[in-house]
Structures are given as C-alpha cells and as structure tokens.
Short mmCIF file of C-alpha atoms in Angstrom, two decimals:
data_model
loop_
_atom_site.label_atom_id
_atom_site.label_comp_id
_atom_site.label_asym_id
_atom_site.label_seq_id
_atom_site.Cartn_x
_atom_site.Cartn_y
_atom_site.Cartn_z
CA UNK Z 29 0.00 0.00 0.00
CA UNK Z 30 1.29 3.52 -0.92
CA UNK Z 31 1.82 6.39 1.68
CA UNK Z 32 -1.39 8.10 2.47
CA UNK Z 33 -0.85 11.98 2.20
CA UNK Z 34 -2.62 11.91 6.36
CA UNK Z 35 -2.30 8.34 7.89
CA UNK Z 36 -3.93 8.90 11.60
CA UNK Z 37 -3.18 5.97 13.65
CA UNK Z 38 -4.75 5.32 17.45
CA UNK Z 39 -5.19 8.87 18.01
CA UNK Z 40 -6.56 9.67 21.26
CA UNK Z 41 -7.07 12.99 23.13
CA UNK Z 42 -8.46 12.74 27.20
CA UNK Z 43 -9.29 15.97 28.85
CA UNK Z 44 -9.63 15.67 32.90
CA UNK Z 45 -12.68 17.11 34.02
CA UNK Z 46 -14.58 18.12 37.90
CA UNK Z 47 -17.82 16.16 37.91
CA UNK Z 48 -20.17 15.96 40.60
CA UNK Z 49 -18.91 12.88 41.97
CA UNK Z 50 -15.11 13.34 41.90
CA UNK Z 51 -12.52 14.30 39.16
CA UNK Z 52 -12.46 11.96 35.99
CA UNK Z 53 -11.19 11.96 32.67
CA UNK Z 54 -13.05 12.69 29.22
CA UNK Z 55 -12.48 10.59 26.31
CA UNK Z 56 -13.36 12.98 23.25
CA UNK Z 57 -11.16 10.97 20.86
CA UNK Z 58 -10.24 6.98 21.60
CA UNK Z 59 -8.25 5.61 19.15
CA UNK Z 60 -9.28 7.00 15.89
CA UNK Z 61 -7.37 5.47 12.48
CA UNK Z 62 -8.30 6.61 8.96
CA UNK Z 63 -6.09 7.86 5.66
CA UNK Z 64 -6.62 10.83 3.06
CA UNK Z 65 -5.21 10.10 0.09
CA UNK Z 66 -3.62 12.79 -2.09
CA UNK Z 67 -6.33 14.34 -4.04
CA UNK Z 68 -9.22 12.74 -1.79
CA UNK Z 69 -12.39 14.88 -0.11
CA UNK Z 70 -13.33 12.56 2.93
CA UNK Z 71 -16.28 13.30 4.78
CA UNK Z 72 -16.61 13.52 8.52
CA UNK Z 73 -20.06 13.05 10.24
CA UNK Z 74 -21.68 12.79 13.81
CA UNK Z 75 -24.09 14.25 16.19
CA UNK Z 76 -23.06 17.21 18.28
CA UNK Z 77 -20.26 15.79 20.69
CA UNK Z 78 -18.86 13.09 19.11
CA UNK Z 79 -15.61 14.60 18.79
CA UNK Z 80 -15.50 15.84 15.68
CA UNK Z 81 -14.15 19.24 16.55
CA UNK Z 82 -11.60 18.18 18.80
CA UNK Z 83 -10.44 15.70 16.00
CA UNK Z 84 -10.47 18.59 13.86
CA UNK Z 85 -7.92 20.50 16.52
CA UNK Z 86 -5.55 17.22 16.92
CA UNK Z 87 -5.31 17.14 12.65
CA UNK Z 88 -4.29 20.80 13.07
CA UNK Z 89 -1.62 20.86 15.73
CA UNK Z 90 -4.25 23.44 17.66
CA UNK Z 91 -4.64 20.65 20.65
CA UNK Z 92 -1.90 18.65 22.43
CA UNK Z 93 -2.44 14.54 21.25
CA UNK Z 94 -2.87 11.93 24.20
CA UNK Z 95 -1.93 9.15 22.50
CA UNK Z 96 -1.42 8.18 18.68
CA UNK Z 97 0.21 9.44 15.40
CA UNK Z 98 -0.59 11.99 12.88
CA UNK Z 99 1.47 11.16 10.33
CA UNK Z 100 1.66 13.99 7.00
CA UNK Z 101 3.61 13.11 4.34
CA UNK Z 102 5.38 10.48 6.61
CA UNK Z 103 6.51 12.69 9.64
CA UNK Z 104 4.44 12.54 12.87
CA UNK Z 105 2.91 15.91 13.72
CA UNK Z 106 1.71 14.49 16.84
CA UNK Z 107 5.48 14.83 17.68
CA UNK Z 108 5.21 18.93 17.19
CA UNK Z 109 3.51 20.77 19.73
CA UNK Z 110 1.23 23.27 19.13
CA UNK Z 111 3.15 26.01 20.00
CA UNK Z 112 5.86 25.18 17.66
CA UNK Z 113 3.42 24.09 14.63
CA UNK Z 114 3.24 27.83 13.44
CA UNK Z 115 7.55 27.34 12.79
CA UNK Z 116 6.89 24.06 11.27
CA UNK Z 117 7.67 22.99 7.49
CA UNK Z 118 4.32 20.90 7.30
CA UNK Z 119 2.60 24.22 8.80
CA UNK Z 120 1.49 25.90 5.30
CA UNK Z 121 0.54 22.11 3.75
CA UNK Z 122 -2.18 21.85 5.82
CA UNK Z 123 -4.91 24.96 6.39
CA UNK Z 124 -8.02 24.97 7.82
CA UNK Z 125 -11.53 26.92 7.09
CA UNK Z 126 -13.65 27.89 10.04
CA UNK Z 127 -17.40 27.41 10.64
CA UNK Z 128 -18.01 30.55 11.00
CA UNK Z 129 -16.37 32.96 8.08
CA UNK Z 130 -17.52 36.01 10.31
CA UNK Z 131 -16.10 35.49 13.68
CA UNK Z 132 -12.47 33.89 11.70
CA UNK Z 133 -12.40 37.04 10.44
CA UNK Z 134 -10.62 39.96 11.99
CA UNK Z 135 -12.22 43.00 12.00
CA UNK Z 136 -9.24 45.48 11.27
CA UNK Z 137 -8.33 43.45 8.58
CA UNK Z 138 -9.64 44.01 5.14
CA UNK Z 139 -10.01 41.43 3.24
CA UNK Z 140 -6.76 41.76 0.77
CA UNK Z 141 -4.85 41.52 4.15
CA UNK Z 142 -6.61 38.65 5.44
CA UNK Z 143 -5.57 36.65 2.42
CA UNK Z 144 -1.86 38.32 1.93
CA UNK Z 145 -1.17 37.08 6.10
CA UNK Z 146 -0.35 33.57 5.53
CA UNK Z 147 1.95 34.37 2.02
CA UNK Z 148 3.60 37.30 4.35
CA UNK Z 149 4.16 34.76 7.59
CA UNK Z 150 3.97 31.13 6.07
CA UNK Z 151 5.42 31.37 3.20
CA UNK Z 152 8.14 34.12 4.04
CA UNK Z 153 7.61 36.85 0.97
CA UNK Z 154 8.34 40.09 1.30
CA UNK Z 155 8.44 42.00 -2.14
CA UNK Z 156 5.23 43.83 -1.93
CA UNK Z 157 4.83 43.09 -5.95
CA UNK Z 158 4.42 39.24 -5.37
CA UNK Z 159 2.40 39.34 -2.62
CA UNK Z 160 -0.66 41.18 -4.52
CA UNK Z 161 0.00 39.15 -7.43
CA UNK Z 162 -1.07 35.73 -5.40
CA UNK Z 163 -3.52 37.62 -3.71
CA UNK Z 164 -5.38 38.96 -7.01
CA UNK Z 165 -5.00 35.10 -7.89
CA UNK Z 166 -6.39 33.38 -5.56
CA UNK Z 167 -8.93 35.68 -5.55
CA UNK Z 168 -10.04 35.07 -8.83
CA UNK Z 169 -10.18 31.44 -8.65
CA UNK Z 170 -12.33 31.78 -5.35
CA UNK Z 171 -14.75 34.09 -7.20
CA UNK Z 172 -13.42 37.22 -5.28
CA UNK Z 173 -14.07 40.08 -6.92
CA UNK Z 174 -10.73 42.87 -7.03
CA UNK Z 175 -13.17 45.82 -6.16
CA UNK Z 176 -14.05 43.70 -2.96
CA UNK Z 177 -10.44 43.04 -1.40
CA UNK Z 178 -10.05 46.99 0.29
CA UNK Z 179 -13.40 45.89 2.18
CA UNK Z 180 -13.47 45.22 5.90
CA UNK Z 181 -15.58 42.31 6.79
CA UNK Z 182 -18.65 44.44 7.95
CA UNK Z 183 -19.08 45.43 4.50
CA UNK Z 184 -19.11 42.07 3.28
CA UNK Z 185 -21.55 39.44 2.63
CA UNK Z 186 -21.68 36.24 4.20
CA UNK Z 187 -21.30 34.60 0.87
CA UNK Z 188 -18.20 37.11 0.59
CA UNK Z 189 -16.59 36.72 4.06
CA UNK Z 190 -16.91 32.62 3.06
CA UNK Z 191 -14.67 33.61 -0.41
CA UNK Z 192 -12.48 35.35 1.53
CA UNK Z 193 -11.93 32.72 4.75
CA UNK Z 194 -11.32 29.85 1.69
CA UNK Z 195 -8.78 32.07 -0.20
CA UNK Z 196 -6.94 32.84 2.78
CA UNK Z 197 -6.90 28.74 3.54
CA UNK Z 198 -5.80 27.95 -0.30
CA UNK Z 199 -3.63 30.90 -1.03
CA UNK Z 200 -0.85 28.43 -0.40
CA UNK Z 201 -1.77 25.90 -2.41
CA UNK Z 202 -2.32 23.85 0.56
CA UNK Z 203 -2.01 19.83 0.32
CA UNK Z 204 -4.71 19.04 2.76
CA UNK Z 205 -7.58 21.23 3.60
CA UNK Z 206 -9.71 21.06 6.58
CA UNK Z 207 -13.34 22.27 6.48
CA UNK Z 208 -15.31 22.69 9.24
CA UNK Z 209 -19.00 23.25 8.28
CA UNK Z 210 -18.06 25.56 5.92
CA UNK Z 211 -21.64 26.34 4.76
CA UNK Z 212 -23.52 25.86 7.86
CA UNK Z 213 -23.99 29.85 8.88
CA UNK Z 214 -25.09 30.58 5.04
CA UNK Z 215 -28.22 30.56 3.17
CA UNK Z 216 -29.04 27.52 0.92
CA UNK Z 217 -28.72 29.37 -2.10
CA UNK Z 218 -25.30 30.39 -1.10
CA UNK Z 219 -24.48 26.90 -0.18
CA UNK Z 220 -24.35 25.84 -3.25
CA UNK Z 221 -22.13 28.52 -4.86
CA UNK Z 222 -19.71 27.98 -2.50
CA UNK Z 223 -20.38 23.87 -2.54
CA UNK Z 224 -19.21 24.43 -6.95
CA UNK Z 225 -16.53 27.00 -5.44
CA UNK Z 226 -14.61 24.04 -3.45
CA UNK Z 227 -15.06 21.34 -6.20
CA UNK Z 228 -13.72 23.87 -8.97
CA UNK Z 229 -10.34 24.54 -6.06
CA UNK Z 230 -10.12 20.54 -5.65
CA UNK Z 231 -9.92 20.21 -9.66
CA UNK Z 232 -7.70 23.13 -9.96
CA UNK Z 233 -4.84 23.04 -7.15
CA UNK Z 234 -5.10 19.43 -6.79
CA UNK Z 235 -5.83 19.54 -3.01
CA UNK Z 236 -7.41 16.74 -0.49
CA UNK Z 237 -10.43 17.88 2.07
CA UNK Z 238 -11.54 16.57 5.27
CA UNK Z 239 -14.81 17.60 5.28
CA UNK Z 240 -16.91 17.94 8.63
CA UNK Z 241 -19.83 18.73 7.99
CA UNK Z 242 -23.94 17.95 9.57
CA UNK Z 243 -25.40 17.90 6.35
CA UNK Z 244 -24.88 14.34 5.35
CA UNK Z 245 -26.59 15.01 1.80
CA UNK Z 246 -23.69 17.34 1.38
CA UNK Z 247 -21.66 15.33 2.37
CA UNK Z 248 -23.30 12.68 0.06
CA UNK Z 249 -23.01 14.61 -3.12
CA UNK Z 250 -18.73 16.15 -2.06
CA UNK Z 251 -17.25 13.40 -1.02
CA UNK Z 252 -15.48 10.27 -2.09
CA UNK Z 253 -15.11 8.46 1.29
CA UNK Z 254 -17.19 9.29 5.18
CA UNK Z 255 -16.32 8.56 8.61
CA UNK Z 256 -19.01 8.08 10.77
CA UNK Z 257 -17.89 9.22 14.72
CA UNK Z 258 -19.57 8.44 17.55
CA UNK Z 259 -18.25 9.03 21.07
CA UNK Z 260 -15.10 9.57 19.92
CA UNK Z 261 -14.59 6.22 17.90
CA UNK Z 262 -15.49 5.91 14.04
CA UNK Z 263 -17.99 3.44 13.62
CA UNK Z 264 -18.21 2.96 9.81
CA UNK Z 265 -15.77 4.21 7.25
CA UNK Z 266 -16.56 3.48 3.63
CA UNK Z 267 -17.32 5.45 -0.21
CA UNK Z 268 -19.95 7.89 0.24
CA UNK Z 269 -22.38 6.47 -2.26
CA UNK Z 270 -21.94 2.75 -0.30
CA UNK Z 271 -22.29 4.04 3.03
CA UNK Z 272 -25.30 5.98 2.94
CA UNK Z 273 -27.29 3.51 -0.04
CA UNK Z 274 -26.27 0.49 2.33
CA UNK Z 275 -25.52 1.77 5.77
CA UNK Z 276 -24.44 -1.28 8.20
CA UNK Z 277 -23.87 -0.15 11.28
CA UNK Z 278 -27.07 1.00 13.24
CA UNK Z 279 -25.94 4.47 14.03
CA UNK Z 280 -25.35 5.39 10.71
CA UNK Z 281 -28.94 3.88 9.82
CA UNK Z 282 -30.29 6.43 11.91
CA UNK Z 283 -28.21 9.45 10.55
CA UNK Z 284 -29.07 8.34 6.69
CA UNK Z 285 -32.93 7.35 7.32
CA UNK Z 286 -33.19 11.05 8.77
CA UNK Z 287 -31.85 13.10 5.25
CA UNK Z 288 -35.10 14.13 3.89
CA UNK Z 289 -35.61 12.45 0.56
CA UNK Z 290 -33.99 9.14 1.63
CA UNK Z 291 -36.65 6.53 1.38
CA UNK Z 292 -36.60 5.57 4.36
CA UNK Z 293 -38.99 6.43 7.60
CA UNK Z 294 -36.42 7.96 9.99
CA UNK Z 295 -39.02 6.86 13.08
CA UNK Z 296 -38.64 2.97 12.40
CA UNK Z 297 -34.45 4.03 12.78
CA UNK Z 298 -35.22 6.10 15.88
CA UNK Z 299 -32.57 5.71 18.57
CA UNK Z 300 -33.90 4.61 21.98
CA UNK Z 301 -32.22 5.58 25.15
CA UNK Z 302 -29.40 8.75 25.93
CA UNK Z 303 -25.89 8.09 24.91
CA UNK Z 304 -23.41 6.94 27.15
CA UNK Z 305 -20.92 9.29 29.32
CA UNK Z 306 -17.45 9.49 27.68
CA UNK Z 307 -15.99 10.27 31.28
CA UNK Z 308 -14.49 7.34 33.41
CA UNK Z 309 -14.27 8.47 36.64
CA UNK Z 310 -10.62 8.52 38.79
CA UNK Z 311 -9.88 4.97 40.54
CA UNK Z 312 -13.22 3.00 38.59
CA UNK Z 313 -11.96 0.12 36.21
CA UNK Z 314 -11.94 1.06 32.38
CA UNK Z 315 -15.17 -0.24 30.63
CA UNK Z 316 -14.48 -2.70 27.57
CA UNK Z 317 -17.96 -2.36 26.12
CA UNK Z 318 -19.53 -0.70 22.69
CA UNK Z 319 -19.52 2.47 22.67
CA UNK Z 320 -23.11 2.61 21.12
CA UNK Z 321 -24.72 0.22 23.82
CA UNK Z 322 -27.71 1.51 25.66
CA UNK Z 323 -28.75 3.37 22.04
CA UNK Z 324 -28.41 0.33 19.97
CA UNK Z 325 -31.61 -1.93 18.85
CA UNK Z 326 -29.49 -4.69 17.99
CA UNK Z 327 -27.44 -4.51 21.21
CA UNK Z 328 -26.51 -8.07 23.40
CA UNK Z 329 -24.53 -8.99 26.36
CA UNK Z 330 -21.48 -9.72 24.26
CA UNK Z 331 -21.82 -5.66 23.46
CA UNK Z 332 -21.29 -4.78 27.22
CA UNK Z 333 -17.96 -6.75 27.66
CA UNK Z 334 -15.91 -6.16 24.19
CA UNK Z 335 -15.43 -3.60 21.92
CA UNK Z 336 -15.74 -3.69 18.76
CA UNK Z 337 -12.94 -3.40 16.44
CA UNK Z 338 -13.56 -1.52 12.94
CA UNK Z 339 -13.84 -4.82 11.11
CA UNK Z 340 -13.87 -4.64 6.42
CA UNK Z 341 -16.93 -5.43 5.35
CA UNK Z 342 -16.34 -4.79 1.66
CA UNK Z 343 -13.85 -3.51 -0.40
CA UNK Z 344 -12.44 -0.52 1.47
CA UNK Z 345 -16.10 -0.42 3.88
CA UNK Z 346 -15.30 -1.09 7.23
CA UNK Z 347 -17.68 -1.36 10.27
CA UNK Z 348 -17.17 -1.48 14.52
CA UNK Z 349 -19.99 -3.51 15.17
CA UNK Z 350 -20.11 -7.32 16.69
CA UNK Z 351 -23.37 -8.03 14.77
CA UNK Z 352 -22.77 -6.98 11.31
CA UNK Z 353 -23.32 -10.22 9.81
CA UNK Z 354 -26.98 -10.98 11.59
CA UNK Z 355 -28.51 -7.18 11.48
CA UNK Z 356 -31.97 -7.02 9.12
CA UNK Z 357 -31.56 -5.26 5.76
CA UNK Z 358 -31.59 -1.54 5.55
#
C-alpha cells in the first residue's frame, strides 16, 4: 500500500474534568485510524459531541495529542507541539476553514490583508509586488471580486466573508484542507455557490479535504469516502455512495434514514435511550464495552464486555460492530 498523504493511527485525546462525583477523565477521541489520500475529499459526520471538533484541533496541531500518530507526508505531527506548529515545514501544507467565516475574520483586517497574512508569515515573501499578485490570484479562482479586497468584513456578505476565509486557507496551495461546516452559517442558495466553489479549487490546485460537515446530503453529493464518529470512535468508514445507499452499522442507519428524501422512515431508525458518558471516573476500572450500547436496537450482552474493532466489510467499507453479519436489511 502507498503512503497516504494523512495516515492517523490510534489517536486519542483525554481531557480531565470536575464532575459531581469526583474528578475523571473525558475521552473525546479513543483511538481513531483513517487515511486521506492525495487528491481525496473525505467526509466527517456525527451528532453534536462526538468529537468531531476536537479531532479537527488534533489534525491541526491546535490541541496537544494523548496518544497516537498523525502522520503527513510520513513525519508525525503528533510529535510537534502546538506552539511550535506555526515554525513548522508541514505548517502551510495543511490549512483549515472555520465554521463561521464572520467570527475567523478579523475585523481590522480588510479582506486583501486577510488573504496576503499567511503568504507574508507562512510562506516568508516580502516583495510587496508578489504578494498582490497571489492575492489577485487566488482571488479570482475563489470568485473574489478585485473591487471587494479593500473591504473590511462588515461590508461584506456572508457569501463574501466565506470567499475570503477559503482564499486565505488555499492561497498556499495547501495539500490538505480542513473544512469545518463551511456552509452551515449561510443561506441555501449560497451553499451551493460555495459547494461548486470548493469542487472547482479541488480540480484546480489538486488539493485533499476533510470535510466535517452535519449535512450528510452534502456530504453525500462532495465526497469520495465518510467517517461516521460516535463518542469519539469511528464506527463505519466506507465510499460515500456505499455508506449511505447500504448503511451497516445501526448508528449510521439512523443518521441516513433522517436526510429528507432518503426513502426511508427515519421513526422505524429512531434511537432509543441517551448516549453513554465518555468520562471514566478517577480509581473505577476502564469499561471494555460498545460504545453505542444503551442506544443500539441490535445490542446483546457480548456488546457490554468487548469492543468492537472496525472490522472490512467490503472492499475498502469497514464497520465497529459485533453483529454486522446478523442485522436485518436496511
């Protein structure tokens, strides 16, 4: 097997925490694995606290790593803490654009600075010449308008501010691109302009996205492979097109019977129960168990004592689930 562009192996991050009975330790990311290959848009999905954001912050140096590798373009950024990532040679390879284009802007910045920061800082040039020139460029592959760059972001759109927060990411010709619900604070109709906007930036500069995103039909339609996360473990990792036509494992029934449009009656994949605490308290014994248990339909006794390894299912489809082979059809 060729060297994945990201190879993320057993990556872990455990925050300790106060809780009402005593001090414990949160498990927002236990022992993730999954590659992006060069040229790849990979789709991240999950409910609200499954650790997507905090895996998003351990891919970007932003977060000290517990435990596991990050390995980009063979060297282990786990290795690099955050502090020194800014100094780092891998530092300009990988950029990230924010959820919200508004608040990742800053507001004394117009937006022909915004973009011309990382070729001044990252990239190290100085002649005032070149520096315009990649700015006017990337602008006009991100749809940019020149008139628009002496703007501050108050007198910008939300459609514009989302131009300007991707050019400033890809004005480097980044190798990996990290998108975190880039469209989720804009209007549908915008959505899509920007949706063509990143697929026309993949084709052109050759770049690989993770792309994290709540809107799984967006996801659908963008990307080539999907993670599934829940409680800080992926639970199905497969192409796009298999994994939401054929979910297997039950979670990610649930997510796909609940796009509108998807045939299927989202009640008869409702999830019973609350989801489990990801906190194990100081001194108590680690639990082996699934991490889905207590939610699960299909859930036995073997599912409180083991858990379940990400097991392939299919060619490059891979599932954490004891019962794969026995669940009903989908």
């Amino acid at each position: 097997m060729t060297a994945a562009l990201l190879e993320v192996m057993d990556l872990a991050k455990r925050f300790q925490v106060k809780t009402p009975g005593g001090k414990g330790m949160l498990h927002a990311v236990d022992g993730v694995s999954f590659r992006i290959e060069a040229g790849e848009t990979v789709g991240l999905v999950g409910e609200s606290g499954c650790g997507k954001s905090t895996l998003v912050r351990l891919l970007t140096r932003t977060l000290p790593v517990s435990d596991g590798q990050v390995r980009f373009l063979g060297a282990d950024l786990a290795l690099v803490a955050p502090d020194l990532m800014p100094d780092h040679k891998s530092r300009r390879d990988v950029q990230m654009v924010f959820q919200d284009a508004h608040d990742s802007l800053n507001p004394r910045y117009t937006a022909f600075d915004t973009i011309a920061e990382p070729v001044r800082l990252l990239a190290g040039v100085k002649d005032a010449d070149e520096v315009r020139r990649q700015v006017e460029e990337i602008a006009r592959l991100t749809g940019l308008p020149q008139e628009l760059l002496p703007r501050f972001p108050h007198q910008l759109s939300g459609g514009q501010k989302a131009r300007v927060g991707i050019a400033r990411a890809a004005v480097l010709r980044p190798r990996l691109l990290v998108l975190d619900e880039p469209t989720a604070a804009l209007d549908v109709s915008v959505q899509v302009v920007i949706l063509q906007l990143l697929a026309t930036l993949q084709r052109e500069l050759g770049m690989s996205f993770l792309f994290v995103s709540h809107d799984l039909n967006v996801v659908r339609l963008l990307c080539d492979r999907v993670l599934v996360m829940y409680l800080g473990r992926i639970v199905e990792s497969g192409p796009a097109a298999e994994v939401f036509a054929k979910p297997r494992h039950p979670y990610t029934r649930a997510l796909a019977a609940s796009v509108p449009g998807s045939g299927h009656d989202a009640l008869q994949h409702l999830l019973p129960g609350e989801p489990q605490s990801p906190i194990q308290m100081h001194g108590a014994e680690p639990v082996a168990r699934c991490s889905f248990m207590g939610r699960c339909p299909h859930g036995t006794p073997e599912c409180e004592t083991r858990v379940p390894p990400l097991r392939a299912i299919g060619a490059d489809h891979h599932v954490a689930c004891h019962h794969i082979d026995h669940l009903p059809g989908f």
